[in-house]
Short mmCIF file of C-alpha atoms in Angstrom, two decimals:
data_model
loop_
_atom_site.label_atom_id
_atom_site.label_comp_id
_atom_site.label_asym_id
_atom_site.label_seq_id
_atom_site.Cartn_x
_atom_site.Cartn_y
_atom_site.Cartn_z
CA UNK A 1 50.45 52.28 173.09
CA UNK A 2 47.44 53.78 171.41
CA UNK A 3 46.94 55.81 168.30
CA UNK A 4 45.87 59.39 168.53
CA UNK A 5 43.43 60.68 166.01
CA UNK A 6 44.86 62.36 162.95
CA UNK A 7 42.76 65.47 162.43
CA UNK A 8 41.38 64.73 158.99
CA UNK A 9 37.69 64.84 158.34
CA UNK A 10 35.52 63.29 155.66
CA UNK A 11 33.40 65.92 154.01
CA UNK A 12 30.58 65.36 151.54
CA UNK A 13 28.12 67.79 150.03
CA UNK A 14 24.89 67.87 148.15
CA UNK A 15 21.77 69.75 147.18
CA UNK A 16 18.62 67.64 147.19
CA UNK A 17 17.11 67.70 143.72
CA UNK A 18 14.32 66.05 141.80
CA UNK A 19 15.66 63.03 139.94
CA UNK A 20 15.42 63.25 136.19
CA UNK A 21 15.82 59.97 134.29
CA UNK A 22 17.55 60.42 130.95
CA UNK A 23 19.20 58.41 128.23
CA UNK A 24 22.50 56.55 128.58
CA UNK A 25 25.50 58.62 129.57
CA UNK A 26 23.20 60.92 131.52
CA UNK A 27 21.34 60.13 134.73
CA UNK A 28 20.16 56.52 134.56
CA UNK A 29 19.07 55.40 138.05
CA UNK A 30 19.57 51.78 137.04
CA UNK A 31 23.19 52.61 136.16
CA UNK A 32 24.68 53.23 139.56
CA UNK A 33 27.53 55.60 139.12
CA UNK A 34 31.02 55.46 140.38
CA UNK A 35 34.40 57.05 140.60
CA UNK A 36 38.00 55.95 140.50
CA UNK A 37 40.62 57.77 142.53
CA UNK A 38 44.10 56.40 142.17
CA UNK A 39 46.26 59.24 143.40
CA UNK A 40 49.12 57.92 145.50
CA UNK A 41 49.02 59.68 148.83
CA UNK A 42 51.65 60.03 151.49
CA UNK A 43 49.93 59.14 154.75
CA UNK A 44 51.33 59.76 158.21
CA UNK A 45 49.73 58.42 161.34
CA UNK A 46 50.51 59.73 164.78
CA UNK A 47 51.22 57.42 167.70
CA UNK A 48 50.84 58.40 171.31
CA UNK A 49 51.22 57.00 174.80
CA UNK A 50 48.98 58.13 177.61
CA UNK A 51 45.44 59.36 177.86
CA UNK A 52 42.87 58.28 175.23
CA UNK A 53 42.71 60.30 172.06
CA UNK A 54 39.77 62.64 171.96
CA UNK A 55 38.94 64.54 168.82
CA UNK A 56 36.16 66.35 167.11
CA UNK A 57 35.76 66.96 163.42
CA UNK A 58 33.32 68.60 161.10
CA UNK A 59 31.53 66.13 158.85
CA UNK A 60 29.07 67.32 156.22
CA UNK A 61 27.16 64.39 154.75
CA UNK A 62 25.06 64.51 151.61
CA UNK A 63 24.89 64.01 147.90
CA UNK A 64 22.82 61.43 146.09
CA UNK A 65 22.08 59.57 149.26
CA UNK A 66 19.38 57.01 148.58
CA UNK A 67 21.69 54.24 149.78
CA UNK A 68 23.30 56.16 152.61
CA UNK A 69 26.57 56.73 150.76
CA UNK A 70 26.79 60.17 152.34
CA UNK A 71 25.80 59.09 155.84
CA UNK A 72 29.34 59.15 157.20
CA UNK A 73 29.55 56.86 160.25
CA UNK A 74 30.99 58.06 163.54
CA UNK A 75 34.21 56.09 163.20
CA UNK A 76 34.96 57.81 159.88
CA UNK A 77 34.52 61.33 161.18
CA UNK A 78 38.01 61.65 162.63
CA UNK A 79 41.38 60.07 162.03
CA UNK A 80 40.74 59.20 158.38
CA UNK A 81 43.80 58.97 156.12
CA UNK A 82 42.22 58.15 152.76
CA UNK A 83 38.83 58.15 151.04
CA UNK A 84 37.28 56.53 147.97
CA UNK A 85 33.87 57.05 146.38
CA UNK A 86 31.98 54.34 144.52
CA UNK A 87 28.68 54.34 142.69
CA UNK A 88 26.54 54.40 145.82
CA UNK A 89 28.99 53.37 148.52
CA UNK A 90 31.92 55.04 150.20
CA UNK A 91 35.19 53.89 151.75
CA UNK A 92 37.54 55.42 154.29
CA UNK A 93 40.90 54.22 155.56
CA UNK A 94 41.63 54.74 159.24
CA UNK A 95 44.52 53.23 161.20
CA UNK A 96 44.94 50.65 158.45
CA UNK A 97 41.30 49.57 158.63
CA UNK A 98 38.73 49.96 155.87
CA UNK A 99 35.43 51.55 156.87
CA UNK A 100 32.56 51.25 154.40
CA UNK A 101 29.03 52.65 154.22
CA UNK A 102 26.24 53.06 151.71
CA UNK A 103 24.76 50.48 149.35
CA UNK A 104 25.52 46.89 150.32
CA UNK A 105 23.29 44.91 147.98
CA UNK A 106 26.34 43.08 146.68
CA UNK A 107 28.43 43.03 149.84
CA UNK A 108 30.54 46.00 148.79
CA UNK A 109 30.35 47.36 152.34
CA UNK A 110 30.95 44.03 154.05
CA UNK A 111 34.62 44.55 154.82
CA UNK A 112 36.47 41.22 155.10
CA UNK A 113 38.65 40.46 158.10
CA UNK A 114 41.92 40.84 156.18
CA UNK A 115 40.98 44.41 155.24
CA UNK A 116 40.47 45.49 158.83
CA UNK A 117 44.14 46.04 159.59
CA UNK A 118 47.33 46.85 157.74
CA UNK A 119 45.65 48.31 154.66
CA UNK A 120 47.53 51.11 152.88
CA UNK A 121 45.30 51.98 149.93
CA UNK A 122 41.64 51.74 148.92
CA UNK A 123 39.53 52.08 145.77
CA UNK A 124 35.79 51.93 145.14
CA UNK A 125 34.13 50.56 142.01
CA UNK A 126 30.49 50.58 141.05
CA UNK A 127 29.44 47.61 143.16
CA UNK A 128 32.73 46.35 144.60
CA UNK A 129 35.63 47.48 146.76
CA UNK A 130 39.40 47.08 146.73
CA UNK A 131 42.13 47.35 149.34
CA UNK A 132 45.89 46.99 149.23
CA UNK A 133 47.66 45.23 152.09
CA UNK A 134 51.31 44.18 152.17
CA UNK A 135 51.43 44.37 148.39
CA UNK A 136 48.38 42.11 148.00
CA UNK A 137 45.05 43.18 146.50
CA UNK A 138 41.92 42.33 148.50
CA UNK A 139 38.57 42.57 146.70
CA UNK A 140 34.96 42.11 147.77
CA UNK A 141 31.45 42.88 146.58
CA UNK A 142 29.83 42.28 143.20
CA UNK A 143 31.76 39.65 141.26
CA UNK A 144 29.59 38.63 138.33
CA UNK A 145 32.30 39.82 135.96
CA UNK A 146 35.20 38.49 137.99
CA UNK A 147 36.32 41.89 139.22
CA UNK A 148 36.95 40.38 142.66
CA UNK A 149 38.87 37.36 141.36
CA UNK A 150 42.32 38.72 142.14
CA UNK A 151 44.88 37.03 139.86
CA UNK A 152 48.02 35.44 141.25
CA UNK A 153 50.31 38.22 140.00
CA UNK A 154 48.30 40.79 141.96
CA UNK A 155 48.67 38.98 145.27
CA UNK A 156 52.16 40.28 146.01
CA UNK A 157 54.32 43.23 145.10
CA UNK A 158 51.47 45.52 144.08
CA UNK A 159 52.05 49.23 144.73
CA UNK A 160 48.83 50.80 143.47
CA UNK A 161 45.21 49.88 142.78
CA UNK A 162 42.41 51.46 140.76
CA UNK A 163 38.84 50.59 139.98
CA UNK A 164 36.87 50.39 136.81
CA UNK A 165 33.12 49.83 136.54
CA UNK A 166 33.24 46.04 136.23
CA UNK A 167 37.01 45.61 136.14
CA UNK A 168 39.96 46.11 138.45
CA UNK A 169 43.49 47.41 137.96
CA UNK A 170 46.76 46.99 139.84
CA UNK A 171 50.29 48.26 139.32
CA UNK A 172 53.25 45.97 139.95
CA UNK A 173 56.87 46.66 139.02
CA UNK A 174 55.69 49.30 136.58
CA UNK A 175 53.34 46.86 134.84
CA UNK A 176 49.54 47.19 134.71
CA UNK A 177 47.51 44.14 135.71
CA UNK A 178 43.81 44.10 134.77
CA UNK A 179 41.00 41.65 135.47
CA UNK A 180 37.21 41.42 135.51
CA UNK A 181 34.72 42.48 132.85
CA UNK A 182 34.08 38.84 131.92
CA UNK A 183 31.66 38.84 129.04
CA UNK A 184 31.99 42.63 128.93
CA UNK A 185 35.61 42.85 127.80
CA UNK A 186 34.69 43.34 124.18
CA UNK A 187 35.78 46.89 124.84
CA UNK A 188 39.22 45.54 125.71
CA UNK A 189 39.53 47.42 128.99
CA UNK A 190 41.46 44.48 130.46
CA UNK A 191 43.70 43.97 127.42
CA UNK A 192 46.78 45.81 128.67
CA UNK A 193 48.80 47.15 125.71
CA UNK A 194 52.53 46.52 125.41
CA UNK A 195 53.48 50.09 126.31
CA UNK A 196 51.63 49.77 129.64
CA UNK A 197 53.51 46.66 130.70
CA UNK A 198 56.60 48.47 131.94
CA UNK A 199 57.55 51.88 133.29
CA UNK A 200 54.03 52.85 134.38
CA UNK A 201 53.77 55.10 137.45
CA UNK A 202 50.01 55.58 137.85
CA UNK A 203 46.75 53.88 136.83
CA UNK A 204 43.07 54.82 136.58
CA UNK A 205 39.89 53.28 135.21
CA UNK A 206 36.57 54.34 133.72
CA UNK A 207 33.39 52.47 132.82
CA UNK A 208 34.87 50.54 129.91
CA UNK A 209 38.31 52.06 129.56
CA UNK A 210 41.60 51.99 131.44
CA UNK A 211 44.43 54.50 131.75
CA UNK A 212 48.12 54.48 132.62
CA UNK A 213 50.73 57.18 133.08
CA UNK A 214 54.19 56.51 131.68
CA UNK A 215 57.03 59.01 131.33
CA UNK A 216 54.52 61.82 131.63
CA UNK A 217 52.38 60.43 128.78
CA UNK A 218 48.82 59.16 129.11
CA UNK A 219 48.12 55.71 127.67
CA UNK A 220 44.46 54.69 127.30
CA UNK A 221 42.73 51.54 126.06
CA UNK A 222 39.31 49.90 126.03
CA UNK A 223 36.02 51.35 124.84
CA UNK A 224 36.12 54.62 122.91
CA UNK A 225 32.55 55.49 121.84
CA UNK A 226 32.85 58.93 123.41
CA UNK A 227 36.49 59.64 122.62
CA UNK A 228 37.79 58.86 126.10
CA UNK A 229 40.82 57.16 124.51
CA UNK A 230 41.63 60.04 122.19
CA UNK A 231 44.45 61.46 124.29
CA UNK A 232 45.03 65.08 123.23
CA UNK A 233 48.48 66.30 122.30
CA UNK A 234 48.93 68.27 125.53
CA UNK A 235 48.40 65.08 127.57
CA UNK A 236 51.15 63.16 125.82
CA UNK A 237 53.98 64.69 127.81
CA UNK A 238 54.52 66.34 131.18
CA UNK A 239 51.42 64.82 132.82
CA UNK A 240 51.69 64.16 136.57
CA UNK A 241 48.30 62.65 137.40
CA UNK A 242 45.37 60.89 135.71
CA UNK A 243 41.74 60.11 136.57
CA UNK A 244 38.90 58.32 134.85
CA UNK A 245 35.19 59.13 134.87
CA UNK A 246 32.35 57.08 133.39
CA UNK A 247 32.98 58.18 129.83
CA UNK A 248 35.59 60.89 130.18
CA UNK A 249 39.27 61.05 131.04
CA UNK A 250 41.33 63.61 132.93
CA UNK A 251 44.99 64.52 133.25
CA UNK A 252 46.93 67.06 135.30
CA UNK A 253 49.81 68.92 133.70
CA UNK A 254 51.69 71.89 135.15
CA UNK A 255 48.80 72.45 137.55
CA UNK A 256 46.25 72.57 134.71
CA UNK A 257 43.39 70.10 134.23
CA UNK A 258 43.01 68.53 130.79
CA UNK A 259 39.81 66.60 130.02
CA UNK A 260 38.47 64.68 127.03
CA UNK A 261 35.74 62.18 126.12
CA UNK A 262 31.98 62.44 126.69
CA UNK A 263 30.70 65.89 127.62
CA UNK A 264 26.88 65.88 127.85
CA UNK A 265 26.94 67.57 131.25
CA UNK A 266 29.94 69.84 130.83
CA UNK A 267 32.36 67.56 132.68
CA UNK A 268 35.04 68.54 130.14
CA UNK A 269 34.43 72.27 130.46
CA UNK A 270 37.35 72.97 132.78
CA UNK A 271 36.74 76.28 134.60
CA UNK A 272 39.35 79.02 134.64
CA UNK A 273 40.32 78.40 138.26
CA UNK A 274 41.20 74.78 137.45
CA UNK A 275 43.66 75.74 134.73
CA UNK A 276 46.51 76.56 137.08
CA UNK A 277 47.69 75.58 140.54
CA UNK A 278 45.69 72.33 140.73
CA UNK A 279 47.28 69.49 142.75
CA UNK A 280 44.71 66.69 142.46
CA UNK A 281 41.88 65.55 140.17
CA UNK A 282 38.98 63.09 140.32
CA UNK A 283 36.34 61.98 137.84
CA UNK A 284 32.80 60.92 138.68
CA UNK A 285 29.99 59.57 136.54
CA UNK A 286 29.48 62.89 134.77
CA UNK A 287 31.13 65.48 136.96
CA UNK A 288 34.74 66.42 137.64
CA UNK A 289 36.68 67.63 140.67
CA UNK A 290 39.97 69.42 141.19
CA UNK A 291 41.88 70.45 144.31
CA UNK A 292 43.64 73.79 144.42
CA UNK A 293 45.19 75.48 147.47
CA UNK A 294 43.10 73.24 149.70
CA UNK A 295 39.89 74.22 147.91
CA UNK A 296 37.63 71.91 145.90
CA UNK A 297 36.61 73.01 142.41
CA UNK A 298 33.74 71.14 140.75
CA UNK A 299 32.03 71.22 137.37
CA UNK A 300 29.73 69.09 135.20
CA UNK A 301 26.42 67.49 136.21
CA UNK A 302 24.89 69.13 139.25
CA UNK A 303 21.39 67.68 139.47
CA UNK A 304 22.08 66.49 143.01
CA UNK A 305 24.32 69.36 144.01
CA UNK A 306 27.49 67.31 143.58
CA UNK A 307 29.16 70.44 142.22
CA UNK A 308 27.87 72.81 144.91
CA UNK A 309 31.04 73.02 146.97
CA UNK A 310 30.19 74.05 150.56
CA UNK A 311 32.19 76.52 152.59
CA UNK A 312 33.75 73.66 154.57
CA UNK A 313 35.39 72.27 151.44
CA UNK A 314 36.85 75.56 150.27
CA UNK A 315 39.91 75.40 152.50
CA UNK A 316 42.03 72.81 154.26
CA UNK A 317 41.09 69.93 151.95
CA UNK A 318 43.83 67.36 151.28
CA UNK A 319 42.06 64.74 149.15
CA UNK A 320 39.03 64.50 146.88
CA UNK A 321 36.85 61.69 145.52
CA UNK A 322 34.04 61.88 142.99
CA UNK A 323 31.26 59.35 143.45
CA UNK A 324 28.33 58.49 141.23
CA UNK A 325 26.31 61.62 142.04
CA UNK A 326 28.10 62.81 145.13
CA UNK A 327 31.47 64.18 146.16
CA UNK A 328 33.81 63.60 149.09
CA UNK A 329 36.70 65.57 150.48
CA UNK A 330 39.24 64.79 153.18
CA UNK A 331 39.74 67.88 155.28
CA UNK A 332 42.25 68.99 157.86
CA UNK A 333 41.11 71.52 160.46
CA UNK A 334 41.88 75.15 159.78
CA UNK A 335 44.82 76.85 161.43
CA UNK A 336 43.96 78.23 164.81
CA UNK A 337 43.51 77.42 168.47
CA UNK A 338 42.35 73.92 169.31
CA UNK A 339 40.89 72.54 172.55
CA UNK A 340 43.07 71.08 175.24
CA UNK A 341 45.55 73.56 176.73
CA UNK A 342 48.92 72.18 177.82
CA UNK A 343 50.99 73.06 180.82
CA UNK A 344 54.73 73.62 181.12
CA UNK A 345 56.58 70.44 182.00
CA UNK A 346 53.91 68.14 180.55
CA UNK A 347 55.37 65.22 178.63
CA UNK A 348 54.26 63.76 175.34
CA UNK A 349 55.41 61.12 172.88
CA UNK A 350 55.25 61.54 169.10
CA UNK A 351 55.79 59.00 166.34
CA UNK A 352 55.34 58.87 162.59
CA UNK A 353 54.29 55.92 160.48
CA UNK A 354 54.69 56.06 156.70
CA UNK A 355 52.09 53.83 155.07
CA UNK A 356 52.87 54.61 151.44
CA UNK A 357 56.28 54.94 149.87
CA UNK A 358 57.79 58.33 149.07
CA UNK A 359 59.70 58.10 145.81
CA UNK A 360 61.09 61.60 145.44
CA UNK A 361 63.46 63.60 147.60
CA UNK A 362 61.81 65.80 150.21
CA UNK A 363 62.40 68.00 153.23
CA UNK A 364 60.52 67.15 156.43
CA UNK A 365 59.29 69.66 158.99
CA UNK A 366 57.61 68.90 162.33
CA UNK A 367 56.04 72.14 163.48
CA UNK A 368 54.07 73.11 166.58
CA UNK A 369 51.89 76.13 165.95
CA UNK A 370 51.18 78.11 169.14
CA UNK A 371 49.76 81.51 170.03
CA UNK A 372 53.37 82.55 170.63
CA UNK A 373 54.43 81.52 167.14
CA UNK A 374 55.72 78.32 165.49
CA UNK A 375 58.16 75.89 167.11
CA UNK A 376 60.27 73.16 165.53
CA UNK A 377 60.49 69.75 167.22
CA UNK A 378 63.74 67.79 166.89
CA UNK A 379 64.49 64.12 167.47
CA UNK A 380 66.72 64.86 170.45
CA UNK A 381 63.77 66.37 172.34
CA UNK A 382 64.58 70.01 171.65
CA UNK A 383 61.65 72.31 170.98
CA UNK A 384 63.00 75.47 169.35
CA UNK A 385 61.17 78.64 168.37
CA UNK A 386 60.86 79.17 164.62
CA UNK A 387 60.56 76.92 161.58
CA UNK A 388 63.50 74.65 160.82
CA UNK A 389 63.67 71.40 158.85
CA UNK A 390 63.75 68.14 160.76
CA UNK A 391 65.42 66.47 157.76
CA UNK A 392 66.69 67.82 154.45
CA UNK A 393 66.94 66.06 151.11
CA UNK A 394 65.51 62.76 152.29
CA UNK A 395 65.86 60.34 149.38
CA UNK A 396 62.50 58.72 149.83
CA UNK A 397 61.30 55.92 152.07
CA UNK A 398 59.83 52.54 151.30
CA UNK A 399 56.65 51.81 153.22
CA UNK A 400 55.94 50.58 155.76
CA UNK A 401 58.27 52.75 157.85
CA UNK A 402 57.78 53.91 161.42
CA UNK A 403 59.88 56.01 163.76
CA UNK A 404 59.42 57.50 167.21
CA UNK A 405 60.15 61.17 166.89
CA UNK A 406 60.55 61.67 170.59
CA UNK A 407 59.55 60.10 173.87
CA UNK A 408 58.75 61.95 177.06
CA UNK A 409 59.45 65.41 175.63
CA UNK A 410 58.52 68.28 177.92
CA UNK A 411 56.36 71.23 176.94
CA UNK A 412 58.39 74.45 177.43
CA UNK A 413 56.85 77.36 179.32
CA UNK A 414 56.57 79.36 176.11
CA UNK A 415 54.09 76.78 174.78
CA UNK A 416 52.12 76.56 178.00
CA UNK A 417 48.66 77.80 178.79
CA UNK A 418 47.03 77.50 175.39
CA UNK A 419 46.16 74.82 172.88
CA UNK A 420 48.84 73.75 170.44
CA UNK A 421 48.56 72.25 166.97
CA UNK A 422 51.27 70.12 165.43
CA UNK A 423 51.86 69.87 161.69
CA UNK A 424 53.90 67.34 159.75
CA UNK A 425 54.93 69.00 156.51
CA UNK A 426 56.85 67.59 153.55
CA UNK A 427 58.00 69.64 150.59
CA UNK A 428 60.13 68.92 147.56
CA UNK A 429 63.71 69.25 148.67
CA UNK A 430 65.25 72.66 148.21
CA UNK A 431 61.95 74.30 147.27
CA UNK A 432 61.07 75.79 150.63
CA UNK A 433 61.53 79.56 150.55
CA UNK A 434 62.36 81.46 153.76
CA UNK A 435 59.32 81.51 156.01
CA UNK A 436 58.61 83.07 159.35
CA UNK A 437 55.22 81.60 160.20
CA UNK A 438 53.14 78.51 159.58
CA UNK A 439 50.79 80.62 157.48
CA UNK A 440 53.71 81.12 155.09
CA UNK A 441 54.64 77.46 155.18
CA UNK A 442 51.39 75.59 154.62
CA UNK A 443 50.35 76.96 151.21
CA UNK A 444 53.71 75.90 149.78
CA UNK A 445 53.75 72.40 151.20
CA UNK A 446 52.94 69.23 149.33
CA UNK A 447 51.36 67.43 152.25
CA UNK A 448 50.21 68.68 155.61
CA UNK A 449 48.92 66.30 158.28
CA UNK A 450 47.50 67.91 161.39
CA UNK A 451 46.82 66.64 164.88
CA UNK A 452 46.29 68.31 168.23
CA UNK A 453 48.88 68.28 170.94
CA UNK A 454 45.98 67.62 173.27
CA UNK A 455 45.41 64.38 171.38
CA UNK A 456 48.98 63.27 171.82
CA UNK A 457 49.99 61.74 175.10
CA UNK A 458 50.17 64.38 177.78
CA UNK A 459 51.18 62.91 181.13
#
């Protein structure tokens, strides 16, 4: 059995600019910048039996690239499920394996053997990297401050990881675990407060501050010279996501981005189009990102073009990461015809593997989009015209979970003669309005993972 390539692409962007050295909290070359992305993502991988997977993907590489952090390697140009951006190095997660590129002065791109399979989550700090495998945190790279000395309580049962500048964070049983910043913890970024020791659902880190999300309220601790701990009133309830930049903090509430802290480059000046409908946020050294309707929105420092969003990142994006002076996006291919026409009677095998737990109820759709319209695929091998749910009101799944959707299913004549795309779509249960086409479905979905039928096994 071999894995087909999930059609997700790593996208980066940049505009080459003349470097301008400035005072602290601006563009210090000797302060390599970083980003923390700790958004829990539902990741599906597609299994196939038969011919080798063959895929193509559009990769745009760039940004502040002195260390090659935007030189996306070939093995990270297709099939990627997750991305993370560090100061001057990048990470991608593919088939449970961590791929790293960019600066490696401190071994941050030297992926250890135990992070080359079975990994479900990644995070990138300034000079070090993190991975989560079977509930255990794996860390490598710069360790002068102990950020890679994973404590005993973070070696099992961990459900989420996040990176600070010189410190690391993990979430276990609703409790935040923090370590690192030895000799630099006078800011207290590793001193987890009592209210962050239970009931926490999300974590994030900045240069010298840490964040937690609990009951929709943002909790922040550590250094506060720029007000990054001064959580505004509108971020004290109803928040669904958090992110930390170098000296600023971000929260997502009712689709609106809230930002506070240092603002020398306008990273807090949330644009109008990021004040509604946003589904994901990320904070870089001094720029901010938001994801809305598959489009990346960027603001703040732009001396290296990290906020110049290219056309490729204005649709179909499913994940974002803000690096030191560069940006990354994880992109699915646009709707449309794909290479590899199928023929009637051809057989294929499909499977799904859930690598991160789903905690809320959802409806699951498995859709084949064809020139003759959408088709629904059922577990009993039926392929029926139209869009119908595969499952309704699924009460969540604990990862890891894998299932074979079907084995040896035959392509009907109505799907023959042209390329076919398959989409795995999950939406909050009961929130799917009547739809007649995939174009109606996708904008309303929470997660859409795409792969080509031609990449599945066709015998």
